[in-house]
């Protein structure tokens, strides 16, 4: 009974390298949300995708960050040329449909902790 | 303006006692949902309870209940009979409805760190 699966659980990158974070939604879910949590803060929305389509990227930094959710395979959050300020926990959540009710909770994966050295 | 405000950065409660974690929200939408999540030190986000804006009764889920006061725009979480395992960060969140019928993403507050004392 797999929930939302994220990997890796921990990722260490040196400044300037690329980070790739993967998220496999729950079975039957075709919508994915990415959130970032900086230390001692709440989760901040980054991007909302459905298969092969970005629905809302209003929370994504304009540079270096990109996200995709291909027809086959997991959703990928990609951070190019990482900097120390990118160190955070990145969470993914999924839902069955974008038309899900406003009173449907999002179920989250365990997150990827990115550390930039 | 903050959509979700949690004014208690930290709270302490004695084991077996009840504790209330405060949450106020700001929205002009008529349709919305309010949620509480627990984040233990291990880091995962655990969904606890939700309240819909049209629900007339307060939500309850085991030892968790939500004290929903719509006119005051507050949705406080009450944990009864606190246990040591309740020590964690607690986040209040809101999901607003869109006119088209689909839902917006969750917006989170800054959290309250609850410590249960033996």
PDB file of C-alpha atoms in Angstrom:
ATOM      1  CA  UNK A   1       0.000   0.000   0.000  1.00  0.00           C
ATOM      2  CA  UNK A   2       2.453   2.592  -1.239  1.00  0.00           C
ATOM      3  CA  UNK A   3       1.870   6.188  -0.350  1.00  0.00           C
ATOM      4  CA  UNK A   4       3.729   9.054  -1.953  1.00  0.00           C
ATOM      5  CA  UNK A   5       7.318   7.921  -2.480  1.00  0.00           C
ATOM      6  CA  UNK A   6      10.180  10.366  -2.570  1.00  0.00           C
ATOM      7  CA  UNK A   7      13.832   9.653  -3.189  1.00  0.00           C
ATOM      8  CA  UNK A   8      16.469  10.109  -2.221  1.00  0.00           C
ATOM      9  CA  UNK A   9      15.683  10.702   1.426  1.00  0.00           C
ATOM     10  CA  UNK A  10      18.891  12.688   1.854  1.00  0.00           C
ATOM     11  CA  UNK A  11      20.923  14.384  -0.862  1.00  0.00           C
ATOM     12  CA  UNK A  12      24.220  16.204  -0.494  1.00  0.00           C
ATOM     13  CA  UNK A  13      25.487  18.413  -3.287  1.00  0.00           C
ATOM     14  CA  UNK A  14      28.390  20.836  -3.597  1.00  0.00           C
ATOM     15  CA  UNK A  15      27.727  24.368  -4.727  1.00  0.00           C
ATOM     16  CA  UNK A  16      27.276  24.520  -8.487  1.00  0.00           C
ATOM     17  CA  UNK A  17      26.123  20.946  -8.897  1.00  0.00           C
ATOM     18  CA  UNK A  18      22.665  19.819  -9.975  1.00  0.00           C
ATOM     19  CA  UNK A  19      20.100  18.236  -7.675  1.00  0.00           C
ATOM     20  CA  UNK A  20      17.348  15.941  -8.930  1.00  0.00           C
ATOM     21  CA  UNK A  21      14.528  15.037  -6.567  1.00  0.00           C
ATOM     22  CA  UNK A  22      12.020  12.363  -7.503  1.00  0.00           C
ATOM     23  CA  UNK A  23       8.428  11.850  -6.476  1.00  0.00           C
ATOM     24  CA  UNK A  24       6.154   8.927  -7.312  1.00  0.00           C
ATOM     25  CA  UNK A  25       2.543   9.796  -6.481  1.00  0.00           C
ATOM     26  CA  UNK A  26       0.074   7.467  -4.839  1.00  0.00           C
ATOM     27  CA  UNK A  27      -1.444   4.883  -7.137  1.00  0.00           C
ATOM     28  CA  UNK A  28      -4.200   6.398  -9.247  1.00  0.00           C
ATOM     29  CA  UNK A  29      -3.063   9.965  -8.582  1.00  0.00           C
ATOM     30  CA  UNK A  30      -2.227  12.136 -11.540  1.00  0.00           C
ATOM     31  CA  UNK A  31      -1.577  15.456  -9.790  1.00  0.00           C
ATOM     32  CA  UNK A  32       1.571  16.351  -7.904  1.00  0.00           C
ATOM     33  CA  UNK A  33       2.475  19.290  -5.675  1.00  0.00           C
ATOM     34  CA  UNK A  34       5.990  20.271  -4.573  1.00  0.00           C
ATOM     35  CA  UNK A  35       6.678  22.201  -1.365  1.00  0.00           C
ATOM     36  CA  UNK A  36       9.875  23.491   0.243  1.00  0.00           C
ATOM     37  CA  UNK A  37      10.502  23.728   3.965  1.00  0.00           C
ATOM     38  CA  UNK A  38      13.376  25.878   5.159  1.00  0.00           C
ATOM     39  CA  UNK A  39      14.695  25.193   8.683  1.00  0.00           C
ATOM     40  CA  UNK A  40      12.310  26.344  11.425  1.00  0.00           C
ATOM     41  CA  UNK A  41       9.637  27.326   8.884  1.00  0.00           C
ATOM     42  CA  UNK A  42       6.399  25.973   7.466  1.00  0.00           C
ATOM     43  CA  UNK A  43       5.980  24.474   4.026  1.00  0.00           C
ATOM     44  CA  UNK A  44       5.930  26.865   1.099  1.00  0.00           C
ATOM     45  CA  UNK A  45       4.190  25.927  -2.154  1.00  0.00           C
ATOM     46  CA  UNK A  46       6.416  25.703  -5.203  1.00  0.00           C
ATOM     47  CA  UNK A  47       4.636  24.068  -8.123  1.00  0.00           C
ATOM     48  CA  UNK A  48       1.571  22.016  -9.051  1.00  0.00           C
ATOM     49  CA  UNK A  49       1.695  19.618 -11.998  1.00  0.00           C
ATOM     50  CA  UNK A  50      -0.448  17.073 -13.700  1.00  0.00           C
ATOM     51  CA  UNK A  51       0.837  14.547 -16.190  1.00  0.00           C
ATOM     52  CA  UNK A  52       2.822  16.404 -18.877  1.00  0.00           C
ATOM     53  CA  UNK A  53       1.493  19.765 -17.775  1.00  0.00           C
ATOM     54  CA  UNK A  54       2.423  22.496 -15.276  1.00  0.00           C
ATOM     55  CA  UNK A  55      -0.761  23.892 -13.728  1.00  0.00           C
ATOM     56  CA  UNK A  56       0.632  26.456 -11.272  1.00  0.00           C
ATOM     57  CA  UNK A  57       4.283  27.406 -10.820  1.00  0.00           C
ATOM     58  CA  UNK A  58       3.684  30.620  -8.901  1.00  0.00           C
ATOM     59  CA  UNK A  59       5.922  29.496  -6.034  1.00  0.00           C
ATOM     60  CA  UNK A  60       8.911  28.438  -8.121  1.00  0.00           C
ATOM     61  CA  UNK A  61      12.031  30.601  -8.171  1.00  0.00           C
ATOM     62  CA  UNK A  62      12.426  32.078 -11.633  1.00  0.00           C
ATOM     63  CA  UNK A  63      15.917  30.720 -12.200  1.00  0.00           C
ATOM     64  CA  UNK A  64      17.632  27.360 -11.708  1.00  0.00           C
ATOM     65  CA  UNK A  65      14.472  25.505 -10.632  1.00  0.00           C
ATOM     66  CA  UNK A  66      12.327  23.391 -12.922  1.00  0.00           C
ATOM     67  CA  UNK A  67       9.788  20.610 -12.511  1.00  0.00           C
ATOM     68  CA  UNK A  68       8.255  18.011 -14.751  1.00  0.00           C
ATOM     69  CA  UNK A  69       5.786  15.170 -14.491  1.00  0.00           C
ATOM     70  CA  UNK A  70       6.125  12.998 -17.602  1.00  0.00           C
ATOM     71  CA  UNK A  71       3.522  10.617 -18.918  1.00  0.00           C
ATOM     72  CA  UNK A  72       5.591   7.727 -17.615  1.00  0.00           C
ATOM     73  CA  UNK A  73       7.734   7.808 -14.503  1.00  0.00           C
ATOM     74  CA  UNK A  74       8.010  10.002 -11.442  1.00  0.00           C
ATOM     75  CA  UNK A  75       7.781  13.755 -11.111  1.00  0.00           C
ATOM     76  CA  UNK A  76      11.202  15.406 -11.022  1.00  0.00           C
ATOM     77  CA  UNK A  77      12.164  18.626  -9.275  1.00  0.00           C
ATOM     78  CA  UNK A  78      15.454  19.820 -10.717  1.00  0.00           C
ATOM     79  CA  UNK A  79      17.701  22.442  -9.187  1.00  0.00           C
ATOM     80  CA  UNK A  80      20.623  23.569 -11.299  1.00  0.00           C
ATOM     81  CA  UNK A  81      23.800  25.164  -9.950  1.00  0.00           C
ATOM     82  CA  UNK A  82      22.744  24.721  -6.339  1.00  0.00           C
ATOM     83  CA  UNK A  83      23.659  27.321  -3.717  1.00  0.00           C
ATOM     84  CA  UNK A  84      23.756  27.047   0.088  1.00  0.00           C
ATOM     85  CA  UNK A  85      20.363  28.766   0.326  1.00  0.00           C
ATOM     86  CA  UNK A  86      18.779  25.819  -1.500  1.00  0.00           C
ATOM     87  CA  UNK A  87      19.437  23.615   1.536  1.00  0.00           C
ATOM     88  CA  UNK A  88      15.973  22.610   2.728  1.00  0.00           C
ATOM     89  CA  UNK A  89      13.503  19.758   2.935  1.00  0.00           C
ATOM     90  CA  UNK A  90      11.514  19.287  -0.261  1.00  0.00           C
ATOM     91  CA  UNK A  91       8.139  17.597   0.051  1.00  0.00           C
ATOM     92  CA  UNK A  92       5.902  16.158  -2.599  1.00  0.00           C
ATOM     93  CA  UNK A  93       2.158  15.510  -2.289  1.00  0.00           C
ATOM     94  CA  UNK A  94      -0.325  14.007  -4.716  1.00  0.00           C
ATOM     95  CA  UNK A  95      -4.029  14.005  -5.411  1.00  0.00           C
ATOM     96  CA  UNK A  96      -6.295  11.999  -7.681  1.00  0.00           C
ATOM     97  CA  UNK A  97      -7.526  14.993  -9.623  1.00  0.00           C
ATOM     98  CA  UNK A  98      -7.080  18.740  -9.760  1.00  0.00           C
ATOM     99  CA  UNK A  99     -10.816  18.943  -9.338  1.00  0.00           C
ATOM    100  CA  UNK A 100     -10.544  17.315  -5.944  1.00  0.00           C
ATOM    101  CA  UNK A 101     -12.560  19.018  -3.293  1.00  0.00           C
ATOM    102  CA  UNK A 102     -11.110  21.819  -1.215  1.00  0.00           C
ATOM    103  CA  UNK A 103     -11.709  19.606   1.807  1.00  0.00           C
ATOM    104  CA  UNK A 104      -9.532  16.802   0.546  1.00  0.00           C
ATOM    105  CA  UNK A 105      -6.235  16.649   2.386  1.00  0.00           C
ATOM    106  CA  UNK A 106      -2.969  16.348   0.550  1.00  0.00           C
ATOM    107  CA  UNK A 107      -0.923  13.321   1.577  1.00  0.00           C
ATOM    108  CA  UNK A 108       2.780  13.955   1.631  1.00  0.00           C
ATOM    109  CA  UNK A 109       5.856  11.868   1.014  1.00  0.00           C
ATOM    110  CA  UNK A 110       8.620  11.715   3.608  1.00  0.00           C
ATOM    111  CA  UNK A 111      10.562  14.471   1.900  1.00  0.00           C
ATOM    112  CA  UNK A 112      14.081  14.854   0.512  1.00  0.00           C
ATOM    113  CA  UNK A 113      16.559  16.690   2.693  1.00  0.00           C
ATOM    114  CA  UNK A 114      18.936  18.584   0.438  1.00  0.00           C
ATOM    115  CA  UNK A 115      22.205  19.811   1.908  1.00  0.00           C
ATOM    116  CA  UNK A 116      24.449  22.049  -0.171  1.00  0.00           C
ATOM    117  CA  UNK A 117      28.046  22.193   1.015  1.00  0.00           C
TER     118      UNK A 117
ATOM    119  CA  UNK B   1      -1.427  39.526   4.650  1.00  0.00           C
ATOM    120  CA  UNK B   2      -0.766  36.097   6.126  1.00  0.00           C
ATOM    121  CA  UNK B   3      -3.392  33.576   5.131  1.00  0.00           C
ATOM    122  CA  UNK B   4      -2.667  31.305   8.107  1.00  0.00           C
ATOM    123  CA  UNK B   5      -1.398  32.614  11.436  1.00  0.00           C
ATOM    124  CA  UNK B   6      -0.121  30.480  14.277  1.00  0.00           C
ATOM    125  CA  UNK B   7       0.861  32.791  17.118  1.00  0.00           C
ATOM    126  CA  UNK B   8       2.397  30.185  19.449  1.00  0.00           C
ATOM    127  CA  UNK B   9       5.930  29.253  18.360  1.00  0.00           C
ATOM    128  CA  UNK B  10       6.202  26.830  21.279  1.00  0.00           C
ATOM    129  CA  UNK B  11       3.838  25.206  23.770  1.00  0.00           C
ATOM    130  CA  UNK B  12       4.362  22.925  26.759  1.00  0.00           C
ATOM    131  CA  UNK B  13       1.781  20.578  28.233  1.00  0.00           C
ATOM    132  CA  UNK B  14       1.874  18.040  31.017  1.00  0.00           C
ATOM    133  CA  UNK B  15       1.293  14.435  30.006  1.00  0.00           C
ATOM    134  CA  UNK B  16      -2.403  13.419  30.165  1.00  0.00           C
ATOM    135  CA  UNK B  17      -3.606  17.019  30.064  1.00  0.00           C
ATOM    136  CA  UNK B  18      -5.366  18.738  27.167  1.00  0.00           C
ATOM    137  CA  UNK B  19      -3.763  21.438  25.040  1.00  0.00           C
ATOM    138  CA  UNK B  20      -5.101  23.916  22.490  1.00  0.00           C
ATOM    139  CA  UNK B  21      -3.011  25.061  19.533  1.00  0.00           C
ATOM    140  CA  UNK B  22      -4.226  28.286  17.973  1.00  0.00           C
ATOM    141  CA  UNK B  23      -4.802  28.986  14.292  1.00  0.00           C
ATOM    142  CA  UNK B  24      -6.463  31.926  12.584  1.00  0.00           C
ATOM    143  CA  UNK B  25      -6.975  32.251   8.859  1.00  0.00           C
ATOM    144  CA  UNK B  26      -7.794  34.867   6.279  1.00  0.00           C
ATOM    145  CA  UNK B  27      -9.826  34.243   3.155  1.00  0.00           C
ATOM    146  CA  UNK B  28     -12.592  35.879   1.175  1.00  0.00           C
ATOM    147  CA  UNK B  29     -13.659  32.549  -0.310  1.00  0.00           C
ATOM    148  CA  UNK B  30     -16.855  30.910   0.875  1.00  0.00           C
ATOM    149  CA  UNK B  31     -15.584  27.403   0.191  1.00  0.00           C
ATOM    150  CA  UNK B  32     -12.433  26.292   1.946  1.00  0.00           C
ATOM    151  CA  UNK B  33     -10.978  23.524   4.036  1.00  0.00           C
ATOM    152  CA  UNK B  34      -8.824  23.773   7.143  1.00  0.00           C
ATOM    153  CA  UNK B  35      -6.298  21.102   8.010  1.00  0.00           C
ATOM    154  CA  UNK B  36      -3.867  20.210  10.746  1.00  0.00           C
ATOM    155  CA  UNK B  37      -0.663  18.300  10.152  1.00  0.00           C
ATOM    156  CA  UNK B  38       1.851  16.890  12.610  1.00  0.00           C
ATOM    157  CA  UNK B  39       5.575  16.831  11.872  1.00  0.00           C
ATOM    158  CA  UNK B  40       7.596  14.770  14.358  1.00  0.00           C
ATOM    159  CA  UNK B  41      11.352  15.102  14.630  1.00  0.00           C
ATOM    160  CA  UNK B  42      11.725  12.385  11.998  1.00  0.00           C
ATOM    161  CA  UNK B  43      10.388  14.935   9.516  1.00  0.00           C
ATOM    162  CA  UNK B  44       7.380  13.368   7.808  1.00  0.00           C
ATOM    163  CA  UNK B  45       4.114  15.282   7.449  1.00  0.00           C
ATOM    164  CA  UNK B  46       1.180  13.441   8.991  1.00  0.00           C
ATOM    165  CA  UNK B  47      -2.388  14.546   8.250  1.00  0.00           C
ATOM    166  CA  UNK B  48      -4.468  14.745  11.462  1.00  0.00           C
ATOM    167  CA  UNK B  49      -7.857  16.365  10.904  1.00  0.00           C
ATOM    168  CA  UNK B  50      -9.816  18.677   8.640  1.00  0.00           C
ATOM    169  CA  UNK B  51     -12.798  21.014   8.844  1.00  0.00           C
ATOM    170  CA  UNK B  52     -14.817  22.166   5.839  1.00  0.00           C
ATOM    171  CA  UNK B  53     -16.112  25.719   5.756  1.00  0.00           C
ATOM    172  CA  UNK B  54     -19.720  24.529   5.516  1.00  0.00           C
ATOM    173  CA  UNK B  55     -19.437  21.949   8.279  1.00  0.00           C
ATOM    174  CA  UNK B  56     -21.665  22.951  11.163  1.00  0.00           C
ATOM    175  CA  UNK B  57     -20.173  20.558  13.671  1.00  0.00           C
ATOM    176  CA  UNK B  58     -16.613  20.622  14.912  1.00  0.00           C
ATOM    177  CA  UNK B  59     -14.476  17.851  13.466  1.00  0.00           C
ATOM    178  CA  UNK B  60     -13.176  15.144  15.770  1.00  0.00           C
ATOM    179  CA  UNK B  61     -10.680  12.365  15.136  1.00  0.00           C
ATOM    180  CA  UNK B  62      -9.773  10.289  18.176  1.00  0.00           C
ATOM    181  CA  UNK B  63      -7.951  12.535  20.646  1.00  0.00           C
ATOM    182  CA  UNK B  64      -7.929  15.413  18.154  1.00  0.00           C
ATOM    183  CA  UNK B  65     -10.740  17.892  17.791  1.00  0.00           C
ATOM    184  CA  UNK B  66     -10.994  21.130  15.888  1.00  0.00           C
ATOM    185  CA  UNK B  67     -12.599  24.123  17.568  1.00  0.00           C
ATOM    186  CA  UNK B  68     -14.001  25.907  14.504  1.00  0.00           C
ATOM    187  CA  UNK B  69     -15.253  29.461  14.995  1.00  0.00           C
ATOM    188  CA  UNK B  70     -16.127  30.686  11.521  1.00  0.00           C
ATOM    189  CA  UNK B  71     -17.067  34.255  12.444  1.00  0.00           C
ATOM    190  CA  UNK B  72     -13.726  34.705  14.193  1.00  0.00           C
ATOM    191  CA  UNK B  73     -11.900  32.810  11.427  1.00  0.00           C
ATOM    192  CA  UNK B  74     -10.221  30.511  13.875  1.00  0.00           C
ATOM    193  CA  UNK B  75      -9.614  26.763  13.716  1.00  0.00           C
ATOM    194  CA  UNK B  76      -7.842  25.722  16.896  1.00  0.00           C
ATOM    195  CA  UNK B  77      -6.624  22.169  17.393  1.00  0.00           C
ATOM    196  CA  UNK B  78      -7.401  20.538  20.719  1.00  0.00           C
ATOM    197  CA  UNK B  79      -5.417  17.480  21.775  1.00  0.00           C
ATOM    198  CA  UNK B  80      -6.904  15.670  24.731  1.00  0.00           C
ATOM    199  CA  UNK B  81      -5.004  13.392  27.112  1.00  0.00           C
ATOM    200  CA  UNK B  82      -1.591  14.370  25.767  1.00  0.00           C
ATOM    201  CA  UNK B  83       0.983  11.640  25.293  1.00  0.00           C
ATOM    202  CA  UNK B  84       4.764  11.883  25.082  1.00  0.00           C
ATOM    203  CA  UNK B  85       4.516  10.860  21.434  1.00  0.00           C
ATOM    204  CA  UNK B  86       2.497  13.993  20.705  1.00  0.00           C
ATOM    205  CA  UNK B  87       5.676  16.075  21.002  1.00  0.00           C
ATOM    206  CA  UNK B  88       6.112  17.461  17.494  1.00  0.00           C
ATOM    207  CA  UNK B  89       5.641  20.491  15.289  1.00  0.00           C
ATOM    208  CA  UNK B  90       1.999  21.137  14.379  1.00  0.00           C
ATOM    209  CA  UNK B  91       0.979  23.016  11.247  1.00  0.00           C
ATOM    210  CA  UNK B  92      -2.359  24.545  10.416  1.00  0.00           C
ATOM    211  CA  UNK B  93      -3.158  24.781   6.699  1.00  0.00           C
ATOM    212  CA  UNK B  94      -5.951  25.984   4.432  1.00  0.00           C
ATOM    213  CA  UNK B  95      -7.115  24.953   1.000  1.00  0.00           C
ATOM    214  CA  UNK B  96      -9.342  27.443  -0.806  1.00  0.00           C
ATOM    215  CA  UNK B  97     -11.836  26.487  -3.480  1.00  0.00           C
ATOM    216  CA  UNK B  98     -11.698  27.845  -6.995  1.00  0.00           C
ATOM    217  CA  UNK B  99     -14.809  29.121  -8.821  1.00  0.00           C
ATOM    218  CA  UNK B 100     -14.198  26.414 -11.429  1.00  0.00           C
ATOM    219  CA  UNK B 101     -14.611  23.760  -8.769  1.00  0.00           C
ATOM    220  CA  UNK B 102     -11.038  22.642  -8.437  1.00  0.00           C
ATOM    221  CA  UNK B 103      -9.005  23.434  -5.370  1.00  0.00           C
ATOM    222  CA  UNK B 104      -5.986  25.594  -4.773  1.00  0.00           C
ATOM    223  CA  UNK B 105      -2.879  24.267  -3.123  1.00  0.00           C
ATOM    224  CA  UNK B 106      -2.490  24.053   0.647  1.00  0.00           C
ATOM    225  CA  UNK B 107      -1.189  27.169   2.412  1.00  0.00           C
ATOM    226  CA  UNK B 108       0.594  26.518   5.690  1.00  0.00           C
ATOM    227  CA  UNK B 109       1.150  28.479   8.883  1.00  0.00           C
ATOM    228  CA  UNK B 110       4.544  28.761  10.538  1.00  0.00           C
ATOM    229  CA  UNK B 111       3.835  26.000  13.036  1.00  0.00           C
ATOM    230  CA  UNK B 112       3.746  25.427  16.793  1.00  0.00           C
ATOM    231  CA  UNK B 113       6.325  23.224  18.497  1.00  0.00           C
ATOM    232  CA  UNK B 114       4.519  21.179  21.148  1.00  0.00           C
ATOM    233  CA  UNK B 115       6.474  19.551  23.951  1.00  0.00           C
ATOM    234  CA  UNK B 116       4.717  17.069  26.226  1.00  0.00           C
ATOM    235  CA  UNK B 117       6.319  16.865  29.668  1.00  0.00           C
ATOM    236  CA  UNK B 118       6.340  13.620  31.669  1.00  0.00           C
TER     237      UNK B 118
END
